[in-house]
Coordinates of C-alpha atoms and ligand atoms in Angstrom, one line a residue:
Chain A
M74 CA 120.3 119.1 83.6
S75 CA 122.1 117.9 86.8
E76 CA 121.8 114.4 87.7
Y77 CA 118.7 113.8 89.9
R78 CA 119.3 111.4 92.4
K79 CA 115.9 111.2 94.4
P80 CA 113.7 108.5 93.8
L81 CA 111.9 108.3 90.7
P82 CA 108.3 107.2 89.9
Q83 CA 108.5 103.3 89.1
I84 CA 106.6 103.4 85.6
Q85 CA 104.3 100.5 84.4
P86 CA 102.8 100.0 81.0
F87 CA 99.8 101.2 82.0
T88 CA 100.6 104.4 83.5
E89 CA 103.1 105.5 80.8
A90 CA 100.4 107.6 79.0
F91 CA 100.1 109.7 82.7
W92 CA 103.8 110.3 82.7
E93 CA 103.9 111.0 78.6
G94 CA 100.8 113.7 80.0
T95 CA 103.5 115.6 82.5
R96 CA 106.2 115.6 79.7
N97 CA 103.3 117.2 77.8
N98 CA 102.3 119.9 80.8
K99 CA 99.2 117.9 80.5
L100 CA 97.4 116.3 84.4
L101 CA 95.9 112.9 82.9
V102 CA 93.1 111.4 85.0
Q103 CA 92.1 107.0 84.3
T104 CA 88.7 106.9 83.3
C105 CA 86.9 103.7 82.6
N106 CA 84.7 103.9 79.6
D107 CA 82.4 101.1 80.4
C108 CA 81.7 102.6 84.2
D109 CA 82.9 106.3 84.1
A110 CA 84.9 105.9 86.8
R111 CA 87.5 108.1 87.7
I112 CA 90.6 106.2 88.8
F113 CA 94.0 107.2 90.7
F114 CA 96.1 105.8 90.8
P115 CA 95.8 104.0 87.7
R116 CA 95.3 100.5 86.8
R117 CA 95.4 97.7 84.5
Q118 CA 92.0 97.5 85.0
C119 CA 89.0 99.8 86.3
P120 CA 89.1 98.5 90.3
E121 CA 85.4 99.4 90.0
C122 CA 84.1 96.8 87.1
W123 CA 87.1 95.4 86.1
S124 CA 86.9 96.6 82.6
K125 CA 90.4 97.3 80.6
D126 CA 88.6 99.8 78.3
L127 CA 90.3 102.7 80.2
D128 CA 91.0 106.5 78.7
W129 CA 92.2 109.7 80.3
I130 CA 90.9 112.9 80.1
E131 CA 92.8 116.2 81.2
A132 CA 92.6 117.7 84.2
S133 CA 92.0 121.5 84.4
G134 CA 94.6 121.5 86.5
K135 CA 93.1 123.1 89.8
A136 CA 92.8 121.4 93.1
E137 CA 92.3 122.1 96.7
I138 CA 94.4 121.3 99.4
Y139 CA 92.6 118.4 101.8
A140 CA 95.8 117.3 104.3
F141 CA 98.9 118.9 104.2
S142 CA 101.8 118.4 106.6
V143 CA 105.3 120.0 106.7
T144 CA 108.2 117.8 106.7
Y145 CA 111.5 119.5 108.6
E146 CA 113.5 116.6 109.1
G147 CA 113.8 112.3 108.9
V148 CA 113.8 112.2 105.0
E149 CA 116.4 110.5 103.4
S150 CA 119.9 112.0 102.7
V151 CA 118.8 112.7 99.0
F152 CA 115.9 114.9 100.5
R153 CA 117.6 116.9 102.5
E154 CA 118.3 120.0 100.2
D155 CA 114.3 120.4 99.4
L156 CA 113.6 120.4 103.2
P157 CA 110.9 122.0 104.8
I158 CA 108.8 120.1 101.8
V159 CA 105.4 120.4 102.1
L160 CA 103.5 117.6 101.3
A161 CA 100.0 117.2 100.6
W162 CA 97.0 115.9 99.4
V163 CA 95.3 117.4 97.0
D164 CA 91.5 117.2 95.7
L165 CA 91.1 117.6 92.0
P166 CA 87.7 119.1 90.8
E167 CA 87.6 115.7 88.0
G168 CA 87.3 113.8 91.5
I169 CA 90.5 111.9 92.1
R170 CA 92.5 113.0 95.4
M171 CA 96.5 112.6 95.0
Q172 CA 99.6 112.7 96.9
T173 CA 102.0 115.5 95.8
N174 CA 104.2 118.6 97.4
I175 CA 103.2 122.2 97.8
I176 CA 106.2 124.2 96.1
D177 CA 106.5 128.3 95.8
C178 CA 104.8 128.4 99.0
D179 CA 105.8 129.9 102.6
P180 CA 105.0 126.9 104.4
D181 CA 103.9 128.7 107.2
R182 CA 100.6 129.6 105.3
V183 CA 99.6 126.9 103.9
E184 CA 96.1 125.7 104.5
I185 CA 93.7 123.4 104.5
G186 CA 90.9 123.8 101.7
Q187 CA 93.3 126.6 100.0
Q188 CA 93.0 126.6 96.3
V189 CA 96.4 125.3 94.1
E190 CA 97.4 124.6 90.7
V191 CA 99.6 122.1 89.1
V192 CA 102.9 123.0 88.3
F193 CA 105.1 121.0 85.9
K194 CA 109.0 119.7 87.0
P195 CA 110.7 118.3 84.3
V196 CA 113.5 116.0 86.9
T197 CA 115.1 113.9 84.2
D198 CA 114.7 113.7 80.1
D199 CA 112.2 111.2 80.9
I200 CA 110.1 111.9 83.8
T201 CA 108.4 115.2 84.8
L202 CA 106.7 115.5 88.5
P203 CA 103.1 116.8 89.0
Y204 CA 103.7 119.4 91.6
F205 CA 101.0 122.2 92.8
R206 CA 101.4 125.9 94.4
P207 CA 99.3 128.2 95.6
V208 CA 97.1 129.8 93.1
A209 CA 98.0 133.7 93.0
Chain B
M109 CA 87.2 77.1 118.0
S110 CA 89.2 78.5 121.6
L111 CA 92.5 79.9 122.5
A112 CA 94.1 80.8 125.3
I113 CA 97.6 82.6 125.9
I114 CA 99.1 80.7 129.1
G115 CA 103.2 81.6 128.8
I116 CA 104.7 84.7 128.1
A117 CA 108.1 86.0 128.2
E118 CA 109.9 89.3 126.8
V119 CA 112.9 91.2 127.1
P120 CA 113.5 94.9 127.8
T121 CA 113.0 96.9 124.4
K122 CA 116.3 98.8 124.1
R123 CA 119.0 99.9 121.6
D124 CA 121.8 97.8 122.4
P125 CA 123.5 95.9 119.1
E126 CA 125.5 93.9 121.4
R127 CA 121.8 91.4 121.8
T128 CA 121.8 89.7 119.1
R129 CA 118.6 88.6 117.3
W130 CA 119.4 85.3 118.0
D131 CA 120.7 85.5 121.8
M132 CA 117.0 87.6 122.7
L133 CA 115.3 84.9 120.4
S134 CA 116.3 81.9 122.6
D135 CA 115.6 83.5 125.6
V136 CA 112.4 84.2 125.2
C137 CA 111.3 81.2 123.6
M138 CA 112.6 79.3 126.4
G139 CA 111.1 81.7 129.0
A140 CA 107.4 81.4 127.3
I141 CA 107.6 77.9 127.5
R142 CA 108.9 77.6 131.2
D143 CA 106.3 80.2 131.8
A144 CA 103.7 78.2 130.4
G145 CA 104.7 75.4 133.0
I146 CA 104.9 72.7 130.1
D147 CA 108.0 70.9 128.4
K148 CA 109.6 72.1 125.3
D149 CA 109.0 68.9 123.3
D150 CA 105.3 69.5 123.5
I151 CA 105.5 72.2 121.3
E152 CA 103.8 71.0 118.2
A153 CA 103.9 74.1 115.8
V154 CA 106.3 76.8 116.0
I155 CA 104.6 80.1 114.2
S156 CA 107.1 83.1 114.2
V157 CA 106.5 87.0 113.7
N158 CA 108.3 87.8 110.5
P159 CA 110.8 90.2 111.4
M160 CA 110.8 93.3 109.2
A161 CA 113.9 94.6 107.0
Q162 CA 115.9 91.4 108.9
A163 CA 116.0 89.4 105.2
Q164 CA 118.5 86.6 107.3
M165 CA 116.5 86.1 110.5
A166 CA 113.4 85.8 108.1
L167 CA 114.8 83.0 106.6
D168 CA 115.9 81.4 109.5
M169 CA 112.7 81.6 110.6
A170 CA 110.9 80.9 107.4
L171 CA 113.1 77.6 107.0
G172 CA 113.0 75.9 110.2
R173 CA 116.0 76.9 112.3
V174 CA 114.2 77.9 115.3
P175 CA 112.9 74.3 116.7
E176 CA 115.8 73.0 115.5
V177 CA 118.3 75.2 117.4
L178 CA 116.0 74.8 120.6
G179 CA 115.5 71.3 120.5
L180 CA 112.0 71.0 120.4
K181 CA 111.5 67.5 119.2
G182 CA 107.7 67.1 119.2
C183 CA 107.3 69.9 116.6
K184 CA 105.0 69.1 113.2
D185 CA 104.8 72.2 111.3
I186 CA 106.9 75.4 111.1
C187 CA 105.6 78.8 109.7
V188 CA 106.6 82.7 109.4
L189 CA 103.6 84.9 109.1
N190 CA 103.9 88.3 107.6
S191 CA 101.2 90.9 107.4
G192 CA 103.6 93.8 109.2
G193 CA 102.2 95.1 112.4
T194 CA 99.5 92.7 112.7
S195 CA 102.0 89.3 111.8
T196 CA 101.6 88.5 115.2
T197 CA 97.8 88.7 114.9
N198 CA 98.1 86.4 111.8
C199 CA 100.1 83.8 113.9
L200 CA 97.4 83.5 116.8
R201 CA 94.8 83.0 113.9
L202 CA 97.0 79.8 112.7
A203 CA 97.4 78.9 115.9
K204 CA 94.3 78.6 116.7
Y205 CA 93.1 76.8 113.4
F206 CA 95.9 74.2 114.4
I207 CA 94.9 73.6 117.9
D208 CA 91.4 73.6 116.8
N209 CA 91.7 71.0 114.1
G210 CA 93.9 68.7 116.8
Q211 CA 97.1 69.4 114.4
A212 CA 99.0 70.9 117.6
K213 CA 98.2 71.0 121.5
F214 CA 100.6 73.9 122.2
V215 CA 102.2 76.4 119.5
L216 CA 105.3 78.6 120.4
I217 CA 104.7 82.5 118.9
P218 CA 108.2 83.8 118.5
H219 CA 109.3 87.2 117.5
T220 CA 112.7 88.8 117.7
T221 CA 114.1 92.2 115.7
V222 CA 117.2 94.4 116.2
Q223 CA 116.8 97.6 114.3
S224 CA 120.1 99.4 116.5
D225 CA 122.3 97.7 113.5
I226 CA 120.8 98.8 111.0
P227 CA 121.8 102.1 109.3
T228 CA 119.3 105.0 110.1
E229 CA 119.3 105.5 106.4
D230 CA 118.1 102.3 105.5
L231 CA 115.5 102.7 108.4
I232 CA 114.1 105.6 106.7
N233 CA 113.8 104.2 103.5
F234 CA 112.3 100.6 104.4
F235 CA 109.9 102.4 106.6
A236 CA 108.6 105.1 103.8
T237 CA 108.8 102.3 100.9
A238 CA 107.4 99.4 102.6
P239 CA 104.2 100.8 103.1
L240 CA 104.2 103.9 100.5
D241 CA 103.5 103.8 96.8
P242 CA 106.9 103.8 94.7
Q243 CA 104.9 105.3 91.9
W244 CA 102.7 108.0 93.2
E245 CA 104.1 108.7 97.2
Y246 CA 107.5 108.0 97.5
P247 CA 109.1 110.4 94.6
Y248 CA 107.6 113.2 97.0
G249 CA 109.5 112.7 100.4
V250 CA 106.6 111.0 101.8
T251 CA 108.0 109.1 105.0
F252 CA 105.9 107.1 107.2
N253 CA 105.7 110.1 109.7
G254 CA 105.2 112.6 106.8
A255 CA 102.4 110.2 106.0
M256 CA 100.6 110.1 109.4
G257 CA 101.5 113.8 110.0
L258 CA 99.3 114.6 106.8
I259 CA 96.5 112.4 108.3
T260 CA 97.0 113.8 112.1
N261 CA 96.6 117.3 110.4
R262 CA 93.1 116.6 108.9
Y263 CA 91.9 115.0 112.1
M264 CA 92.5 118.0 114.2
H265 CA 91.0 120.0 111.7
D266 CA 87.9 117.8 111.7
T267 CA 87.6 117.7 115.2
G268 CA 88.7 120.7 116.6
A269 CA 91.3 118.7 118.7
T270 CA 94.4 120.8 119.7
A271 CA 98.1 120.6 119.9
E272 CA 97.8 120.3 123.5
Q273 CA 95.1 117.5 123.2
M274 CA 97.2 115.7 121.0
A275 CA 100.3 115.9 123.0
S276 CA 98.5 114.9 126.1
V277 CA 97.9 111.3 124.1
T278 CA 101.6 110.6 124.1
V279 CA 102.3 112.2 127.5
T280 CA 99.9 109.5 128.7
L281 CA 101.6 106.5 126.6
R282 CA 104.9 107.5 128.2
G283 CA 103.3 107.9 131.6
W284 CA 102.4 104.1 130.8
G285 CA 106.1 103.3 129.6
A286 CA 107.7 105.4 132.7
L287 CA 106.3 102.3 134.9
D288 CA 107.1 99.4 132.6
P289 CA 110.3 97.8 133.1
N290 CA 109.9 96.3 129.4
S291 CA 109.8 100.2 127.9
I292 CA 112.6 101.9 126.4
F293 CA 111.4 105.2 128.6
Y294 CA 111.2 103.2 131.6
G295 CA 111.4 105.6 134.3
K296 CA 111.4 108.7 131.6
P297 CA 107.8 110.4 131.7
V298 CA 107.6 113.3 129.8
T299 CA 105.4 116.6 130.5
L300 CA 103.4 118.6 127.7
E301 CA 106.1 121.0 127.6
D302 CA 108.3 118.3 126.5
V303 CA 106.5 117.1 123.8
L304 CA 105.8 120.8 122.1
E305 CA 108.8 121.8 122.6
S306 CA 110.5 118.8 121.3
R307 CA 111.7 119.4 117.4
M308 CA 109.2 119.4 114.3
I309 CA 109.3 116.6 112.2
S310 CA 106.2 116.6 110.2
T311 CA 103.7 118.9 111.1
P312 CA 101.6 118.3 113.7
L313 CA 104.3 115.6 114.8
H314 CA 106.9 116.7 117.0
A315 CA 109.7 114.3 117.9
K316 CA 108.2 112.7 120.6
E317 CA 105.1 112.0 118.7
C318 CA 107.3 109.7 116.7
N319 CA 108.6 106.2 116.8
F320 CA 111.7 105.6 118.3
L321 CA 112.8 102.4 116.6
A322 CA 114.6 100.2 118.8
D323 CA 115.1 96.3 119.5
G324 CA 112.9 93.7 121.2
A325 CA 111.6 90.6 121.5
G326 CA 108.8 88.4 122.9
A327 CA 107.0 84.9 122.5
M328 CA 103.8 83.2 123.5
V329 CA 102.7 79.5 124.0
V330 CA 99.1 79.3 122.9
T331 CA 96.6 76.4 123.4
S332 CA 92.8 75.4 123.8
H333 CA 90.7 76.8 126.6
E334 CA 90.3 73.3 127.8
I335 CA 93.6 72.5 127.9
A336 CA 94.4 75.9 129.5
Q337 CA 91.8 75.1 132.4
E338 CA 93.2 71.7 132.8
L339 CA 96.7 73.3 133.5
G340 CA 95.3 75.4 136.1
R341 CA 97.4 78.5 135.5
P342 CA 96.3 82.1 135.2
A343 CA 95.7 82.7 131.2
A344 CA 93.9 84.8 128.7
Y345 CA 91.2 83.4 127.1
E346 CA 90.4 84.4 123.3
L347 CA 86.6 85.7 122.8
G348 CA 85.7 87.1 120.0
H349 CA 88.1 88.3 117.5
G350 CA 87.0 90.8 114.4
V351 CA 88.8 92.4 111.5
R352 CA 88.2 95.0 108.8
F353 CA 91.0 96.0 105.7
T354 CA 90.9 99.7 105.3
G355 CA 93.1 100.2 102.1
A356 CA 97.4 100.1 101.8
T357 CA 97.5 103.5 100.5
P358 CA 97.0 106.5 102.7
V359 CA 95.7 108.7 100.3
L360 CA 93.4 106.9 98.8
R361 CA 91.5 105.5 101.9
E362 CA 87.7 106.8 102.0
D363 CA 88.1 106.4 106.3
P364 CA 91.4 108.1 107.1
Y365 CA 91.2 107.9 110.5
F366 CA 89.9 104.1 110.5
I367 CA 86.7 105.2 112.7
K368 CA 84.4 102.2 110.6
A369 CA 87.6 99.6 110.8
Y370 CA 87.5 100.1 114.5
R371 CA 83.8 100.3 114.6
E372 CA 83.2 96.8 112.6
S373 CA 85.6 95.1 114.2
S374 CA 85.1 95.6 117.6
Q375 CA 81.5 95.3 117.1
D376 CA 82.1 91.4 115.6
A377 CA 84.7 90.5 118.4
L378 CA 82.1 91.8 121.0
T379 CA 79.4 90.2 119.7
E380 CA 81.2 86.9 119.4
A381 CA 82.1 87.3 122.9
D382 CA 78.9 88.4 123.8
L383 CA 79.5 91.4 125.7
S384 CA 80.0 95.0 125.2
I385 CA 82.3 98.1 125.1
D386 CA 81.2 99.1 128.4
D387 CA 82.3 95.6 129.8
M388 CA 85.9 96.0 128.4
D389 CA 88.2 97.1 131.8
L390 CA 91.1 97.8 129.4
R391 CA 91.4 99.0 125.8
Q392 CA 94.8 98.2 124.0
I393 CA 95.1 100.4 120.5
Y394 CA 97.8 99.8 118.3
G395 CA 98.2 102.6 115.7
A396 CA 101.8 103.8 116.4
Y397 CA 100.4 107.3 116.0
P398 CA 98.8 109.4 118.5
F399 CA 95.7 110.2 116.7
T400 CA 94.5 106.6 116.2
Q401 CA 94.4 106.3 120.2
C402 CA 91.7 108.6 119.5
S403 CA 90.0 107.5 116.8
A404 CA 89.9 103.8 117.8
L405 CA 87.7 105.3 121.1
E406 CA 85.5 106.8 118.5
G407 CA 85.0 104.1 116.5
Y408 CA 84.6 101.6 119.3
G409 CA 81.8 103.8 120.2
V410 CA 83.3 105.2 123.9
C411 CA 82.5 108.7 122.4
E412 CA 81.5 110.5 119.6
F413 CA 83.6 111.4 116.9
G414 CA 85.6 114.6 118.1
E415 CA 85.3 113.9 121.7
A416 CA 88.8 111.5 122.0
A417 CA 91.4 114.1 122.2
A418 CA 89.5 115.9 125.4
I419 CA 89.3 112.5 127.6
W420 CA 92.9 111.7 127.1
A421 CA 94.1 115.3 127.7
E422 CA 92.0 114.9 131.3
G423 CA 94.1 112.0 131.8
R424 CA 91.4 109.2 132.1
C425 CA 93.4 107.0 129.9
G426 CA 96.5 106.6 131.6
P427 CA 97.6 105.2 134.5
G428 CA 94.9 105.1 137.9
G429 CA 92.3 106.7 134.9
D430 CA 88.9 105.4 134.9
L431 CA 88.9 104.7 131.4
P432 CA 92.8 102.7 130.6
C433 CA 94.0 102.7 127.4
T434 CA 97.0 101.4 126.0
S435 CA 98.9 100.4 128.9
M436 CA 101.1 98.8 126.2
G437 CA 102.7 102.6 125.9
D438 CA 102.1 102.0 122.2
A439 CA 105.4 102.8 119.8
T440 CA 105.2 106.0 120.6
G441 CA 105.6 105.2 124.6
R442 CA 107.2 102.1 124.6
G443 CA 109.7 101.9 121.4
H444 CA 109.1 100.6 118.0
T445 CA 110.3 97.3 117.7
G446 CA 108.9 96.4 114.1
S447 CA 106.3 93.8 113.7
G448 CA 107.2 93.2 117.6
V449 CA 104.8 95.7 118.6
S450 CA 102.1 93.7 118.4
M451 CA 104.0 91.3 120.1
A452 CA 104.5 93.2 123.1
F453 CA 100.5 94.5 122.8
Y454 CA 99.3 90.6 123.2
L455 CA 101.8 89.7 125.8
D456 CA 101.0 93.1 128.1
T457 CA 97.3 92.0 127.4
V458 CA 98.0 89.0 129.1
R459 CA 100.1 90.2 132.0
Q460 CA 97.1 92.4 132.7
L461 CA 94.7 89.6 133.0
R462 CA 97.0 87.7 134.8
G463 CA 97.1 90.9 137.4
E464 CA 101.0 90.8 136.5
A465 CA 101.1 94.5 135.4
G466 CA 103.0 95.8 138.6
E467 CA 102.7 99.3 138.7
R468 CA 100.6 99.4 136.0
Q469 CA 98.1 97.0 136.8
V470 CA 94.6 98.1 135.6
S471 CA 92.7 96.9 138.6
D472 CA 89.8 94.2 138.3
C473 CA 91.4 93.7 134.6
N474 CA 89.1 90.7 133.3
H475 CA 88.2 91.9 129.9
A476 CA 90.6 93.6 127.6
L477 CA 90.1 94.9 123.7
I478 CA 93.2 94.6 121.6
T479 CA 93.4 96.6 118.3
T480 CA 96.4 95.6 115.9
S481 CA 97.1 97.4 112.3
G482 CA 99.6 96.6 109.7
G483 CA 101.0 98.8 106.8
S484 CA 100.2 102.1 107.6
V485 CA 97.0 101.1 109.6
M486 CA 95.8 98.8 106.3
N487 CA 93.7 97.0 108.8
A488 CA 92.1 97.0 112.1
C489 CA 92.4 93.7 113.9
T490 CA 89.9 93.3 117.4
T491 CA 90.4 90.8 120.0
I492 CA 88.7 90.3 123.1
F493 CA 90.3 88.5 125.8
G494 CA 89.0 87.7 129.3
S495 CA 90.8 86.6 132.3
A496 CA 88.0 83.1 132.5
P497 CA 86.8 81.3 129.4
R498 CA 83.3 82.0 128.9
Ligands
LIG279 ZN1 84.7 101.0 85.3

């Protein structure tokens, strides 16, 4: 794998399971065993009830675009090769909204409400980033 | 509890690395103290606005260099406060506490920022990493413009606001800036076509709808209502204040346009002032991106959700309009001086209330509402100022 120069997620002990999940092509959502909260981003404790009894469920990988923005310039030089970058906020049926990129798409045809699905892209040996692409 | 701003000074917003941070800081501190009509040794506390991305200047301020360099022999205490764009607001709050408990009669609040000597790459990195999450946002190439593009895109979807209406906000802000000698865009108005034909940065935001990073400095001297009245010079009297937190991370906010924060903070401030939103002669909105100029009006209750972009497009919020808003120009119409944008907002509000705003003067400006925000609008801090105490 060629050297990846873009910023990597700064992983915390309590988010290791999420990144282990993406390495195994699984998108995990943190859940609270005490109050059933669906938690994003993953925390040390449940932000609703402060329980430390937290768990993970595997998401279906489906999502809907809540908002997007196509970036054409103004990024750090390491991101320049990726321009245009389609930034998106996607709603998962599991009850969370996350930041991602929409890939494998025509940036001019991305729409709010569009159905998308997760794609896992290994960027280093340790890190696989979850992206989304339009459902065919 | 009472607070009045009795002295102000500012240097024009520019990109000019020849003007050092300390050059500008000295000028505005001396200027504000002279404008207040007091002696330098009357200043009993210096509460500085944290300069963003300038570690040495922040340390100079935090460790007491300002009163020492200026020879403020009566200074009893110093502090530097940081909450991004709302740092100036926090300086005012702490000053009010010092004044109220008798610790200081006069407090100096300075700001200085130079961004023109910081490499562009470092500034992009700073504005992308400071308010955005290093694990869940930054690896996706999110910039400040990108994050605000996402929100603007959804705002236009939810309200039906058109690209022309949104661009009219920038035309109006630049209209104020074109008349303001302290704006980097003094004498440089833009048309709707200029905005819409400028480069696309992060859809739907064109280059002219994004922030232009610049250098600037400003300072205020504040005291109590009673002392301000005794001094007998025009002043801006704080009449009410309210604040709401919205959340640190844009994607996690339930209220992406901050409507609730604008509504509740303004209601608290207006209730304390015993005034209504209709009593305001000027609304100063620091949101740094054009959609906030719309959602703030909707939050204040000036109009219903979805109506504000049309009001901006009608020109009602600009110079000579019947609903003047943001005569300061906001960051897009004046230049973004880091944490100095909020300083410049208060200074411009004081000018308007003292009738010193020149060509931009809002007629009969006796009550102004000002909202500042920090981070990526993590909060809305709304204050009512009047030209007289209650
Ligand atoms: Zn819980």
